[in-house]
Tab-separated table of C-alpha atoms in Angstrom:
chain	number	residue	atom	x	y	z
A	1475	MET	CA	-109.046	189.006	-80.435
A	1476	PHE	CA	-105.650	188.430	-78.808
A	1477	LYS	CA	-106.749	189.183	-75.249
A	1478	ASN	CA	-106.112	186.486	-72.619
A	1479	HIS	CA	-103.930	184.370	-74.934
A	1480	PRO	CA	-100.406	183.136	-74.081
A	1481	PRO	CA	-97.505	185.163	-75.541
A	1482	GLY	CA	-96.042	182.110	-77.330
A	1483	LEU	CA	-99.068	181.741	-79.641
A	1484	ILE	CA	-98.032	184.256	-82.302
A	1485	PRO	CA	-94.387	183.056	-82.623
A	1486	ALA	CA	-95.649	179.480	-83.007
A	1487	ALA	CA	-98.122	180.575	-85.690
A	1488	LEU	CA	-95.480	182.578	-87.562
A	1489	SER	CA	-93.168	179.554	-87.505
A	1490	ASN	CA	-95.828	177.593	-89.348
A	1491	MET	CA	-96.313	180.146	-92.123
A	1492	GLY	CA	-93.360	178.910	-94.173
A	1493	GLU	CA	-94.627	175.334	-94.087
A	1494	ARG	CA	-98.065	176.552	-95.248
A	1495	PHE	CA	-96.404	178.577	-98.009
A	1496	GLY	CA	-94.673	175.504	-99.393
A	1497	TYR	CA	-97.800	173.387	-98.871
A	1498	TYR	CA	-100.024	175.719	-100.887
A	1499	ILE	CA	-97.503	176.053	-103.708
A	1500	MET	CA	-97.397	172.256	-103.859
A	1501	ASN	CA	-101.167	172.017	-103.517
A	1502	ALA	CA	-101.614	174.437	-106.398
A	1503	VAL	CA	-99.181	172.916	-108.884
A	1504	LEU	CA	-98.422	169.268	-108.101
A	1505	VAL	CA	-101.070	167.504	-110.219
A	1506	LEU	CA	-100.661	169.917	-113.133
A	1507	PHE	CA	-96.857	169.815	-112.744
A	1508	LEU	CA	-96.703	166.011	-112.946
A	1509	CYS	CA	-98.938	166.079	-116.022
A	1510	SER	CA	-96.946	168.804	-117.782
A	1511	LYS	CA	-93.436	167.579	-116.849
A	1512	PHE	CA	-93.752	163.824	-117.240
A	1513	GLY	CA	-96.861	163.521	-119.414
A	1514	LEU	CA	-98.641	161.487	-116.739
A	1515	SER	CA	-102.395	161.093	-116.983
A	1516	GLU	CA	-104.535	163.072	-114.577
A	1517	GLU	CA	-105.547	159.862	-112.820
A	1518	THR	CA	-101.912	158.769	-112.326
A	1519	SER	CA	-100.863	162.250	-111.198
A	1520	SER	CA	-103.746	162.267	-108.722
A	1521	ILE	CA	-102.577	158.937	-107.274
A	1522	VAL	CA	-99.081	160.400	-106.727
A	1523	TYR	CA	-100.704	163.481	-105.204
A	1524	SER	CA	-102.859	161.336	-102.909
A	1525	CYS	CA	-99.902	159.250	-101.740
A	1526	PHE	CA	-97.788	162.351	-101.119
A	1527	TYR	CA	-100.440	164.066	-99.032
A	1528	ALA	CA	-101.266	160.868	-97.210
A	1529	GLY	CA	-97.543	160.532	-96.446
A	1530	ILE	CA	-97.445	164.022	-94.947
A	1531	TYR	CA	-100.065	163.086	-92.403
A	1532	VAL	CA	-99.175	159.424	-91.811
A	1533	LEU	CA	-95.604	160.424	-91.003
A	1534	ALA	CA	-96.962	162.841	-88.410
A	1535	LEU	CA	-97.555	159.711	-86.317
A	1536	VAL	CA	-93.836	158.961	-86.527
A	1537	GLY	CA	-92.932	162.548	-85.681
A	1538	GLY	CA	-95.349	162.585	-82.752
A	1539	ALA	CA	-94.013	159.294	-81.393
A	1540	ILE	CA	-90.410	160.567	-81.612
A	1541	ALA	CA	-91.224	163.798	-79.782
A	1542	ASP	CA	-93.305	162.044	-77.098
A	1543	ARG	CA	-90.578	159.498	-76.477
A	1544	THR	CA	-87.701	161.984	-76.334
A	1545	ARG	CA	-89.772	164.864	-74.875
A	1546	ASN	CA	-87.821	167.025	-77.322
A	1547	TYR	CA	-90.627	168.653	-79.292
A	1548	LYS	CA	-88.556	171.655	-80.284
A	1549	GLY	CA	-85.609	169.635	-81.611
A	1550	THR	CA	-87.975	167.424	-83.624
A	1551	ILE	CA	-89.640	170.512	-85.115
A	1552	ILE	CA	-86.279	171.995	-86.144
A	1553	SER	CA	-85.251	168.704	-87.777
A	1554	GLY	CA	-88.526	168.684	-89.712
A	1555	LEU	CA	-87.981	172.179	-91.077
A	1556	ILE	CA	-84.477	171.254	-92.250
A	1557	VAL	CA	-85.612	168.037	-93.968
A	1558	MET	CA	-88.463	169.862	-95.747
A	1559	THR	CA	-86.032	172.505	-96.958
A	1560	VAL	CA	-83.801	169.839	-98.527
A	1561	GLY	CA	-86.815	168.350	-100.329
A	1562	TYR	CA	-87.783	171.695	-101.827
A	1563	ILE	CA	-84.178	172.319	-102.914
A	1564	VAL	CA	-84.240	169.062	-104.910
A	1565	LEU	CA	-87.539	170.041	-106.561
A	1566	SER	CA	-86.236	173.477	-107.501
A	1567	ILE	CA	-83.555	172.041	-109.831
A	1568	PRO	CA	-84.874	172.283	-113.436
A	1569	ILE	CA	-84.039	169.165	-115.459
A	1570	LEU	CA	-85.767	168.527	-118.791
A	1571	ALA	CA	-87.689	165.236	-118.795
A	1572	THR	CA	-86.910	163.099	-121.847
A	1573	SER	CA	-87.670	159.522	-122.837
A	1574	GLU	CA	-84.179	158.559	-121.655
A	1575	ASN	CA	-84.273	160.077	-118.171
A	1576	THR	CA	-87.958	160.029	-117.236
A	1577	THR	CA	-87.667	156.947	-114.998
A	1578	TRP	CA	-84.897	158.195	-112.710
A	1579	LEU	CA	-86.105	161.789	-112.826
A	1580	LEU	CA	-89.595	160.781	-111.722
A	1581	ALA	CA	-88.008	158.643	-108.984
A	1582	LEU	CA	-85.932	161.652	-107.845
A	1583	THR	CA	-89.067	163.789	-107.769
A	1584	CYS	CA	-90.808	161.178	-105.625
A	1585	CYS	CA	-87.804	161.088	-103.263
A	1586	ALA	CA	-88.024	164.870	-102.898
A	1587	LEU	CA	-91.732	164.554	-102.143
A	1588	PHE	CA	-90.917	161.938	-99.493
A	1589	LEU	CA	-88.417	164.292	-97.824
A	1590	ILE	CA	-91.052	167.024	-97.721
A	1591	ALA	CA	-93.628	164.593	-96.322
A	1592	PHE	CA	-91.234	163.209	-93.689
A	1593	GLY	CA	-90.070	166.676	-92.637
A	1594	ASN	CA	-93.676	167.756	-92.369
A	1595	GLY	CA	-94.404	164.726	-90.198
A	1596	LEU	CA	-91.643	165.759	-87.792
A	1597	PHE	CA	-92.843	169.353	-87.770
A	1598	LYS	CA	-96.588	169.816	-88.053
A	1599	GLY	CA	-98.160	167.688	-85.311
A	1600	ASN	CA	-95.505	168.585	-82.767
A	1601	LEU	CA	-95.946	172.313	-83.296
A	1602	GLN	CA	-99.681	171.828	-82.788
A	1603	ALA	CA	-98.911	169.889	-79.601
A	1604	ILE	CA	-96.852	172.824	-78.328
A	1605	VAL	CA	-99.761	175.187	-79.029
A	1606	GLY	CA	-101.986	172.847	-77.030
A	1607	GLN	CA	-99.443	172.875	-74.184
A	1608	LEU	CA	-99.683	176.673	-74.086
A	1609	TYR	CA	-103.346	176.282	-73.119
A	1610	ASP	CA	-102.722	173.622	-70.466
A	1611	ASN	CA	-101.997	176.587	-68.209
A	1612	PRO	CA	-105.280	177.189	-66.258
A	1613	ARG	CA	-104.884	180.914	-66.903
A	1614	TYR	CA	-105.470	180.369	-70.638
A	1615	SER	CA	-107.420	177.089	-70.811
A	1616	ALA	CA	-110.806	178.739	-71.423
A	1617	GLN	CA	-109.423	180.315	-74.616
A	1618	ARG	CA	-108.274	177.034	-76.196
A	1619	ASP	CA	-110.788	176.984	-79.104
A	1620	SER	CA	-110.233	180.638	-80.017
A	1621	GLY	CA	-106.462	180.162	-79.637
A	1622	PHE	CA	-106.405	177.446	-82.281
A	1623	GLN	CA	-108.589	179.617	-84.527
A	1624	ILE	CA	-106.055	182.468	-84.242
A	1625	PHE	CA	-103.248	179.995	-84.928
A	1626	TYR	CA	-105.158	178.862	-88.016
A	1627	VAL	CA	-105.522	182.438	-89.304
A	1628	PHE	CA	-101.806	183.177	-89.121
A	1629	ILE	CA	-100.665	179.996	-90.808
A	1630	ASN	CA	-103.079	180.671	-93.688
A	1631	ILE	CA	-101.325	183.932	-94.477
A	1632	GLY	CA	-98.631	181.797	-96.108
A	1633	GLY	CA	-101.364	179.930	-97.963
A	1634	LEU	CA	-102.828	183.202	-99.239
A	1635	ILE	CA	-99.556	184.369	-100.789
A	1636	ALA	CA	-98.228	181.064	-102.148
A	1637	PRO	CA	-100.674	180.375	-105.022
A	1638	PHE	CA	-99.690	183.657	-106.664
A	1639	VAL	CA	-96.003	182.759	-106.706
A	1640	ALA	CA	-96.040	179.738	-109.033
A	1641	PRO	CA	-98.089	181.418	-111.801
A	1642	LEU	CA	-96.087	184.647	-111.557
A	1643	LEU	CA	-92.718	182.909	-111.863
A	1644	ARG	CA	-93.952	180.569	-114.586
A	1645	SER	CA	-95.533	183.414	-116.594
A	1646	TRP	CA	-92.397	185.536	-116.159
A	1647	TRP	CA	-90.234	182.742	-117.525
A	1648	LEU	CA	-92.618	182.091	-120.428
A	1649	GLU	CA	-92.657	185.784	-121.339
A	1650	THR	CA	-88.857	185.886	-121.128
A	1651	ASN	CA	-88.844	183.169	-123.789
A	1652	ALA	CA	-91.502	184.904	-125.958
A	1653	MET	CA	-94.259	182.490	-124.954
A	1654	ALA	CA	-97.599	182.783	-123.196
A	1655	TYR	CA	-99.438	180.694	-120.604
A	1656	ASN	CA	-102.173	178.210	-121.429
A	1657	ALA	CA	-103.176	175.490	-118.959
A	1658	SER	CA	-104.422	173.031	-121.609
A	1659	PHE	CA	-101.497	173.249	-124.011
A	1660	PRO	CA	-98.911	171.054	-122.157
A	1661	ALA	CA	-101.229	168.014	-122.263
A	1662	LEU	CA	-101.684	168.412	-126.009
A	1663	CYS	CA	-97.906	168.797	-126.410
A	1664	HIS	CA	-97.317	165.483	-124.660
A	1665	GLU	CA	-100.009	163.786	-126.706
A	1666	TYR	CA	-98.528	165.099	-129.936
A	1667	LEU	CA	-94.967	164.121	-129.026
A	1668	SER	CA	-95.993	160.578	-128.011
A	1669	VAL	CA	-98.525	159.722	-130.742
A	1670	THR	CA	-97.677	162.185	-133.517
A	1671	ALA	CA	-98.937	160.065	-136.374
A	1672	ASN	CA	-102.053	158.818	-134.598
A	1673	MET	CA	-103.338	162.075	-133.132
A	1674	THR	CA	-106.948	162.758	-134.098
A	1675	ALA	CA	-107.682	165.546	-136.569
A	1676	GLU	CA	-109.758	167.373	-133.961
A	1677	ASN	CA	-106.926	167.309	-131.418
A	1678	MET	CA	-104.439	168.432	-134.081
A	1679	GLU	CA	-106.723	171.362	-134.836
A	1680	ASN	CA	-106.885	172.178	-131.136
A	1681	LEU	CA	-103.089	171.860	-130.874
A	1682	TYR	CA	-102.452	174.379	-133.639
A	1683	ALA	CA	-105.171	176.708	-132.310
A	1684	LEU	CA	-103.679	176.791	-128.822
A	1685	ALA	CA	-100.090	176.884	-130.118
A	1686	SER	CA	-100.841	180.063	-132.036
A	1687	GLN	CA	-102.094	181.627	-128.789
A	1688	VAL	CA	-98.910	180.873	-126.846
A	1689	GLY	CA	-96.230	181.987	-129.311
A	1690	TYR	CA	-96.165	179.560	-132.240
A	1691	THR	CA	-95.886	180.859	-135.795
A	1692	GLU	CA	-96.152	178.995	-139.111
A	1693	ALA	CA	-92.432	179.455	-139.675
A	1694	MET	CA	-91.700	177.223	-136.657
A	1695	ASN	CA	-91.503	173.445	-136.453
A	1696	ILE	CA	-94.476	172.374	-134.314
A	1697	LYS	CA	-92.610	169.417	-132.776
A	1698	GLU	CA	-89.666	171.555	-131.728
A	1699	PHE	CA	-92.031	174.232	-130.408
A	1700	CYS	CA	-93.922	171.700	-128.250
A	1701	THR	CA	-90.661	170.395	-126.779
A	1702	GLN	CA	-89.379	173.893	-126.081
A	1703	TYR	CA	-92.704	174.997	-124.560
A	1704	LEU	CA	-92.736	172.073	-122.121
A	1705	GLU	CA	-89.164	172.819	-121.061
A	1706	VAL	CA	-89.839	176.515	-120.460
A	1707	PHE	CA	-93.232	175.886	-118.831
A	1708	ASN	CA	-91.848	173.371	-116.340
A	1709	THR	CA	-88.688	175.358	-115.597
A	1710	GLY	CA	-90.923	178.202	-114.460
A	1711	ILE	CA	-92.647	175.834	-112.028
A	1712	HIS	CA	-89.282	174.615	-110.719
A	1713	TYR	CA	-88.377	178.209	-109.919
A	1714	SER	CA	-91.470	178.505	-107.707
A	1715	PHE	CA	-89.975	175.884	-105.409
A	1716	ILE	CA	-87.039	178.242	-104.773
A	1717	ALA	CA	-89.591	180.509	-103.100
A	1718	SER	CA	-90.606	177.536	-100.931
A	1719	VAL	CA	-86.973	177.083	-99.855
A	1720	ALA	CA	-86.775	180.743	-98.826
A	1721	ALA	CA	-90.038	180.483	-96.868
A	1722	MET	CA	-88.854	177.385	-95.014
A	1723	LEU	CA	-85.625	179.128	-94.009
A	1724	ILE	CA	-87.633	182.091	-92.684
A	1725	SER	CA	-89.814	179.758	-90.605
A	1726	LEU	CA	-86.725	177.985	-89.283
A	1727	THR	CA	-85.179	181.312	-88.264
A	1728	ILE	CA	-88.365	182.458	-86.503
A	1729	PHE	CA	-88.705	179.208	-84.575
A	1730	VAL	CA	-85.064	179.064	-83.478
A	1731	CYS	CA	-85.188	182.695	-82.301
A	1732	THR	CA	-88.450	182.328	-80.352
A	1733	LYS	CA	-88.337	178.741	-79.067
A	1734	LYS	CA	-87.300	179.829	-75.548
A	1735	GLY	CA	-90.730	181.399	-75.096
A	1736	LEU	CA	-92.522	178.131	-75.903
A	1737	PRO	CA	-93.308	175.430	-73.320
A	1738	ASN	CA	-90.663	172.792	-72.720
A	1739	PRO	CA	-92.172	169.585	-71.238
A	1740	PRO	CA	-89.997	168.069	-68.509
A	1741	VAL	CA	-88.096	164.903	-69.356
A	1742	ARG	CA	-89.720	161.943	-67.677
A	1743	THR	CA	-87.705	159.811	-65.315
A	1744	LYS	CA	-88.569	156.301	-64.192
A	1745	ALA	CA	-90.009	157.680	-60.992
A	1746	GLU	CA	-92.106	160.173	-62.902
A	1747	SER	CA	-93.449	157.454	-65.154
A	1748	VAL	CA	-95.038	155.823	-62.079
A	1749	LYS	CA	-96.311	159.044	-60.551
A	1750	MET	CA	-99.401	160.609	-62.055
A	1751	THR	CA	-101.310	163.804	-61.510
A	1752	PRO	CA	-104.528	163.481	-59.481
A	1753	GLU	CA	-106.534	163.970	-62.684
A	1754	GLU	CA	-104.688	161.126	-64.404
A	1755	LYS	CA	-105.144	158.814	-61.409
A	1756	ALA	CA	-108.905	159.398	-61.452
A	1757	ALA	CA	-109.151	159.016	-65.218
A	1758	MET	CA	-106.600	156.215	-65.689
A	1759	ALA	CA	-109.072	153.466	-66.441
A	1760	LYS	CA	-112.511	154.449	-67.681
A	1761	GLU	CA	-112.187	158.153	-68.454
A	1762	ILE	CA	-108.993	158.008	-70.516
A	1763	ARG	CA	-110.351	155.026	-72.396
A	1764	GLN	CA	-113.591	156.901	-73.115
A	1765	ARG	CA	-111.629	159.931	-74.256
A	1766	MET	CA	-109.637	157.869	-76.717
A	1767	TYR	CA	-112.860	156.296	-78.034
A	1768	ALA	CA	-114.229	159.815	-78.538
A	1769	LEU	CA	-111.031	160.847	-80.290
A	1770	PHE	CA	-111.226	157.961	-82.749
A	1771	ALA	CA	-114.920	158.663	-83.393
A	1772	VAL	CA	-114.126	162.242	-84.392
A	1773	LEU	CA	-111.131	161.058	-86.426
A	1774	GLY	CA	-113.504	158.868	-88.449
A	1775	ILE	CA	-115.577	161.925	-89.365
A	1776	ALA	CA	-112.420	163.909	-90.149
A	1777	VAL	CA	-111.414	161.309	-92.762
A	1778	PHE	CA	-114.448	162.141	-94.888
A	1779	PHE	CA	-114.122	165.879	-94.417
A	1780	TRP	CA	-110.542	165.921	-95.682
A	1781	PHE	CA	-111.481	163.568	-98.524
A	1782	SER	CA	-114.005	166.217	-99.622
A	1783	PHE	CA	-112.013	169.329	-98.713
A	1784	HIS	CA	-108.693	168.419	-100.335
A	1785	GLN	CA	-110.342	168.028	-103.719
A	1786	ASN	CA	-109.135	171.626	-104.099
A	1787	GLY	CA	-105.812	170.183	-105.255
A	1788	THR	CA	-107.259	167.464	-107.522
A	1789	SER	CA	-110.733	167.540	-109.079
A	1790	MET	CA	-111.310	171.227	-108.246
A	1791	SER	CA	-107.989	172.195	-109.848
A	1792	LEU	CA	-109.051	170.243	-112.935
A	1793	PHE	CA	-112.474	171.911	-112.852
A	1794	ALA	CA	-110.847	175.356	-112.652
A	1795	ARG	CA	-108.606	174.478	-115.580
A	1796	ASP	CA	-111.288	172.900	-117.809
A	1797	PHE	CA	-114.630	174.528	-117.021
A	1798	VAL	CA	-113.779	177.992	-115.682
A	1799	ASN	CA	-112.672	180.968	-117.741
A	1800	THR	CA	-109.110	181.438	-116.474
A	1801	SER	CA	-107.836	183.430	-119.447
A	1802	SER	CA	-106.795	186.265	-117.141
A	1803	ILE	CA	-106.281	184.266	-113.939
A	1804	ALA	CA	-104.229	181.050	-113.763
A	1805	PRO	CA	-106.124	178.103	-112.206
A	1806	GLU	CA	-103.547	177.752	-109.404
A	1807	ILE	CA	-104.394	181.225	-108.083
A	1808	TRP	CA	-107.806	179.984	-107.066
A	1809	GLN	CA	-106.050	178.061	-104.311
A	1810	SER	CA	-105.588	181.425	-102.564
A	1811	VAL	CA	-109.349	181.961	-102.230
A	1812	ASN	CA	-109.531	179.423	-99.390
A	1813	PRO	CA	-106.815	180.982	-97.163
A	1814	PHE	CA	-108.196	184.451	-97.980
A	1815	PHE	CA	-111.597	183.408	-96.657
A	1816	VAL	CA	-109.924	181.783	-93.622
A	1817	ILE	CA	-108.289	185.101	-92.725
A	1818	VAL	CA	-111.407	187.190	-93.372
A	1819	LEU	CA	-114.044	184.871	-91.917
A	1820	THR	CA	-112.268	183.635	-88.781
A	1821	PRO	CA	-112.901	186.873	-86.808
A	1822	VAL	CA	-116.559	186.690	-87.884
A	1823	VAL	CA	-116.918	183.073	-86.771
A	1824	MET	CA	-115.122	183.832	-83.485
A	1825	TRP	CA	-117.465	186.777	-82.868
A	1826	ILE	CA	-120.517	184.570	-83.487
A	1827	PHE	CA	-119.223	181.897	-81.093
A	1828	SER	CA	-118.434	184.556	-78.476
A	1829	ALA	CA	-121.885	186.165	-78.800
A	1830	LEU	CA	-123.603	182.789	-78.430
A	1831	SER	CA	-121.461	182.002	-75.385
A	1832	LYS	CA	-122.438	185.262	-73.686
A	1833	ARG	CA	-126.105	184.382	-74.218
A	1834	GLY	CA	-125.618	180.912	-72.776
A	1835	LYS	CA	-126.189	179.244	-76.152
A	1836	GLU	CA	-122.657	178.108	-76.894
A	1837	PHE	CA	-122.227	175.109	-79.192
A	1838	SER	CA	-119.910	172.339	-78.046
A	1839	THR	CA	-116.849	171.518	-80.138
A	1840	PRO	CA	-118.422	168.235	-81.455
A	1841	ALA	CA	-121.580	170.167	-82.421
A	1842	LYS	CA	-119.499	172.695	-84.361
A	1843	ILE	CA	-117.795	169.866	-86.243
A	1844	ALA	CA	-121.200	168.376	-87.182
A	1845	ILE	CA	-122.383	171.773	-88.455
A	1846	GLY	CA	-119.174	172.071	-90.483
A	1847	MET	CA	-119.885	168.800	-92.289
A	1848	GLY	CA	-123.330	170.107	-93.211
A	1849	ILE	CA	-121.868	173.328	-94.600
A	1850	ALA	CA	-119.362	171.312	-96.680
A	1851	GLY	CA	-122.351	169.437	-98.102
A	1852	VAL	CA	-123.915	172.772	-99.142
A	1853	ALA	CA	-120.783	173.561	-101.207
A	1854	TYR	CA	-121.146	170.346	-103.213
A	1855	LEU	CA	-124.922	170.719	-103.473
A	1856	PHE	CA	-124.301	174.063	-105.150
A	1857	LEU	CA	-121.792	172.541	-107.608
A	1858	ALA	CA	-124.098	169.615	-108.412
A	1859	ILE	CA	-127.072	171.883	-109.163
A	1860	TYR	CA	-124.915	174.237	-111.227
A	1861	SER	CA	-123.397	171.377	-113.269
A	1862	VAL	CA	-126.868	169.978	-114.032
A	1863	ALA	CA	-128.080	173.424	-115.115
A	1864	MET	CA	-125.040	173.862	-117.388
A	1865	HIS	CA	-125.343	170.315	-118.819
A	1866	TYR	CA	-121.679	169.664	-118.097
A	1867	PRO	CA	-120.342	166.302	-119.347
A	1868	SER	CA	-117.386	164.470	-117.833
A	1869	GLY	CA	-114.032	166.220	-117.833
A	1870	SER	CA	-112.577	163.892	-120.489
A	1871	ASP	CA	-115.578	164.354	-122.811
A	1872	PHE	CA	-115.408	168.114	-122.375
A	1873	ARG	CA	-111.728	168.286	-123.337
A	1874	GLU	CA	-112.423	166.390	-126.559
A	1875	MET	CA	-114.816	169.096	-127.744
A	1876	ALA	CA	-113.642	171.768	-130.158
A	1877	VAL	CA	-112.027	174.787	-128.517
A	1878	ALA	CA	-114.741	177.114	-129.845
A	1879	VAL	CA	-117.511	174.958	-128.369
A	1880	ARG	CA	-115.775	174.659	-124.989
A	1881	GLU	CA	-115.352	178.415	-124.724
A	1882	THR	CA	-119.114	178.931	-124.948
A	1883	MET	CA	-119.643	176.593	-121.969
A	1884	LEU	CA	-117.086	178.056	-119.571
A	1885	SER	CA	-118.377	179.285	-116.231
A	1886	GLY	CA	-117.406	182.518	-114.565
A	1887	PRO	CA	-114.939	182.695	-111.660
A	1888	TRP	CA	-117.826	183.372	-109.253
A	1889	VAL	CA	-118.587	179.625	-109.207
A	1890	LEU	CA	-115.240	178.888	-107.564
A	1891	ILE	CA	-115.676	181.784	-105.141
A	1892	VAL	CA	-119.047	180.456	-103.960
A	1893	TYR	CA	-117.640	176.933	-103.569
A	1894	TYR	CA	-114.587	178.071	-101.608
A	1895	PHE	CA	-116.733	180.328	-99.403
A	1896	PHE	CA	-118.828	177.424	-98.150
A	1897	MET	CA	-115.861	175.043	-97.888
A	1898	THR	CA	-113.861	177.591	-95.900
A	1899	VAL	CA	-116.705	178.159	-93.439
A	1900	ALA	CA	-116.903	174.365	-93.053
A	1901	GLU	CA	-113.137	174.236	-92.522
A	1902	LEU	CA	-113.340	176.853	-89.759
A	1903	PHE	CA	-115.925	174.721	-87.978
A	1904	ILE	CA	-113.816	171.560	-88.272
A	1905	SER	CA	-110.065	171.972	-88.664
A	1906	PRO	CA	-108.969	174.399	-85.896
A	1907	LEU	CA	-111.668	173.079	-83.575
A	1908	GLY	CA	-110.597	169.527	-84.329
A	1909	LEU	CA	-107.081	170.448	-83.221
A	1910	SER	CA	-108.553	171.964	-80.066
A	1911	PHE	CA	-110.628	168.826	-79.456
A	1912	VAL	CA	-107.559	166.606	-79.760
A	1913	SER	CA	-105.594	168.754	-77.320
A	1914	LYS	CA	-108.485	168.466	-74.833
A	1915	VAL	CA	-108.807	164.681	-74.848
A	1916	ALA	CA	-105.150	163.691	-75.380
A	1917	PRO	CA	-103.320	162.246	-72.328
A	1918	GLN	CA	-100.375	164.432	-71.331
A	1919	HIS	CA	-97.773	161.829	-72.275
A	1920	LEU	CA	-99.314	161.245	-75.741
A	1921	GLN	CA	-99.965	164.763	-76.984
A	1922	GLY	CA	-97.656	164.556	-79.984
A	1923	LEU	CA	-98.958	161.124	-80.964
A	1924	CYS	CA	-102.611	162.189	-80.647
A	1925	GLN	CA	-101.998	165.250	-82.828
A	1926	GLY	CA	-100.355	162.801	-85.217
A	1927	LEU	CA	-103.532	160.689	-85.143
A	1928	TRP	CA	-105.561	163.720	-86.198
A	1929	LEU	CA	-103.159	164.216	-89.090
A	1930	GLY	CA	-103.297	160.464	-89.731
A	1931	ALA	CA	-107.049	160.766	-90.268
A	1932	THR	CA	-106.254	163.467	-92.807
A	1933	ALA	CA	-103.862	160.992	-94.452
A	1934	VAL	CA	-106.589	158.394	-94.850
A	1935	GLY	CA	-108.825	161.022	-96.436
A	1936	ASN	CA	-105.970	162.018	-98.752
A	1937	LEU	CA	-105.465	158.413	-99.837
A	1938	LEU	CA	-108.979	158.573	-101.263
A	1939	LEU	CA	-108.416	161.788	-103.236
A	1940	TRP	CA	-107.822	159.939	-106.499
A	1941	ILE	CA	-111.498	158.926	-106.530
A	1942	GLY	CA	-112.503	162.531	-107.283
A	1943	PRO	CA	-110.572	162.881	-110.583
A	1944	LEU	CA	-111.592	159.335	-111.548
A	1945	VAL	CA	-115.318	160.162	-111.311
A	1946	TYR	CA	-114.680	163.657	-112.715
A	1947	ASN	CA	-113.311	162.163	-115.943
A	1948	ALA	CA	-115.704	159.187	-116.150
A	1949	CYS	CA	-119.153	160.640	-115.351
A	1950	PRO	CA	-121.130	163.837	-115.855
A	1951	LEU	CA	-119.831	166.400	-113.389
A	1952	TRP	CA	-122.936	166.456	-111.220
A	1953	VAL	CA	-122.287	162.800	-110.324
A	1954	ALA	CA	-118.853	163.643	-108.875
A	1955	TRP	CA	-120.219	166.536	-106.810
A	1956	ALA	CA	-123.230	164.490	-105.666
A	1957	MET	CA	-120.859	161.790	-104.403
A	1958	PHE	CA	-119.149	164.300	-102.096
A	1959	LEU	CA	-122.527	165.702	-101.033
A	1960	VAL	CA	-123.651	162.250	-99.885
A	1961	VAL	CA	-120.369	161.718	-97.985
A	1962	CYS	CA	-120.793	165.029	-96.135
A	1963	VAL	CA	-124.451	164.432	-95.254
A	1964	ILE	CA	-123.803	160.923	-93.915
A	1965	SER	CA	-120.843	162.203	-91.860
A	1966	MET	CA	-122.952	164.998	-90.389
A	1967	GLY	CA	-125.671	162.499	-89.451
A	1968	ALA	CA	-123.137	160.208	-87.764
A	1969	MET	CA	-121.672	163.111	-85.805
A	1970	LEU	CA	-125.091	164.268	-84.623
A	1971	GLY	CA	-125.894	160.704	-83.560
A	1972	MET	CA	-122.796	160.648	-81.316
A	1973	LEU	CA	-123.203	164.230	-80.094
A	1974	ARG	CA	-124.494	163.669	-76.563
A	1975	TRP	CA	-121.898	160.991	-75.853
A	1976	LEU	CA	-119.045	163.147	-77.174
A	1977	GLU	CA	-120.203	166.146	-75.149
A	1978	ARG	CA	-120.412	164.038	-72.003
A	1979	VAL	CA	-116.941	162.555	-72.506
A	1980	THR	CA	-115.254	165.906	-73.201
A	1981	LYS	CA	-116.767	167.901	-70.312
């Protein structure tokens, strides 16, 4: 698996593990955290989530431009790790949200999210550019696709561990305060505290039923218990961000200690800016232009993949909370299923690609991306059929049902496992190979910026994430899943239509 790969690959991958650790903690808790801490609606929390994740990838364009201009990729990466660490430190400070401080506290939280997004923009695309530079060496160039797949496996190790951290720390803190975890209770607490006199009888019944499950007794004041539960619940989430700080510091240490073994592009002088390699001279006009057209075509497809894939942090987190029996497993932990499948399935996918190559039947990178979109469509086809069979209503209608009725309609965890299996296979056909594709077509002097463009496409997809929870709460569930199915099928068709052109351009 590691044969014929440059020695700098593993240190670069290990340096990215801390960033993935923090990313997956944030991915697992952000929407639910904003709802439980500030009492925001799911739609509003999803908009904040979408903007944050779009910011991560949009700012990669800024980070790429800085590194390309200064030719100091390593220094830019180190700065990004430091800025991200500061953002996580701010988030780790537990401050109780009250009616008096909600405005500035929410603003502080958004500032911390901006620091994380900006630091990520300085870090992520430029590290990927360095990995691409490792394979510019003719000795390793034939292993570029498999190299990015290996890189992808290692960085997902952080993603595998992270989703367990937030629930463990939160549950530990709840148990320390003689309370228990329930994903639905914080929303009812906020509703009760804001509209005490106008809360419906059914919701009051649900409030008392859930309160008794998490530590409330008749001798307690229900209003005081709700306030205390929210404080303890959210403090436990704040503590999970301390783990993110530690992970970022580990990544920073690894990168600083191993950066000498990574490529260091020469600083361009005025004379060098005129001189070009023979390949660049031949491709200056038509070929480079065609390559950039091909890059933007693939970026357009990537937008819709990430729009569908990153529902794991929005509508799929809500689905896990509302419709899946998570009495023994917190909904955030399901975020670890995706990185687990990445680690397990990547060697299998690499073996399949290698076997096909030996038989002379190798798929091109654009063809693999098209297949990945089709597999993503299968994941949502499965969810749509299952939701029709279960007669699932919208998320908002489901939550208004009595607790006893809802419990009879909950699905088993296997539904999430099947979904994440198909989405992970799709991811392995698209994400690492997309990075490889970008490194192939990017001009040498724009490698950081082009990796930033790939992340920018992810940003556009993330800006659309709020649509998922909106449809999830407004329509029967099958409608939401069918919407993503249609997006994936159309994207696959568009990719197949451009296939011959893309293959010709990237030869």
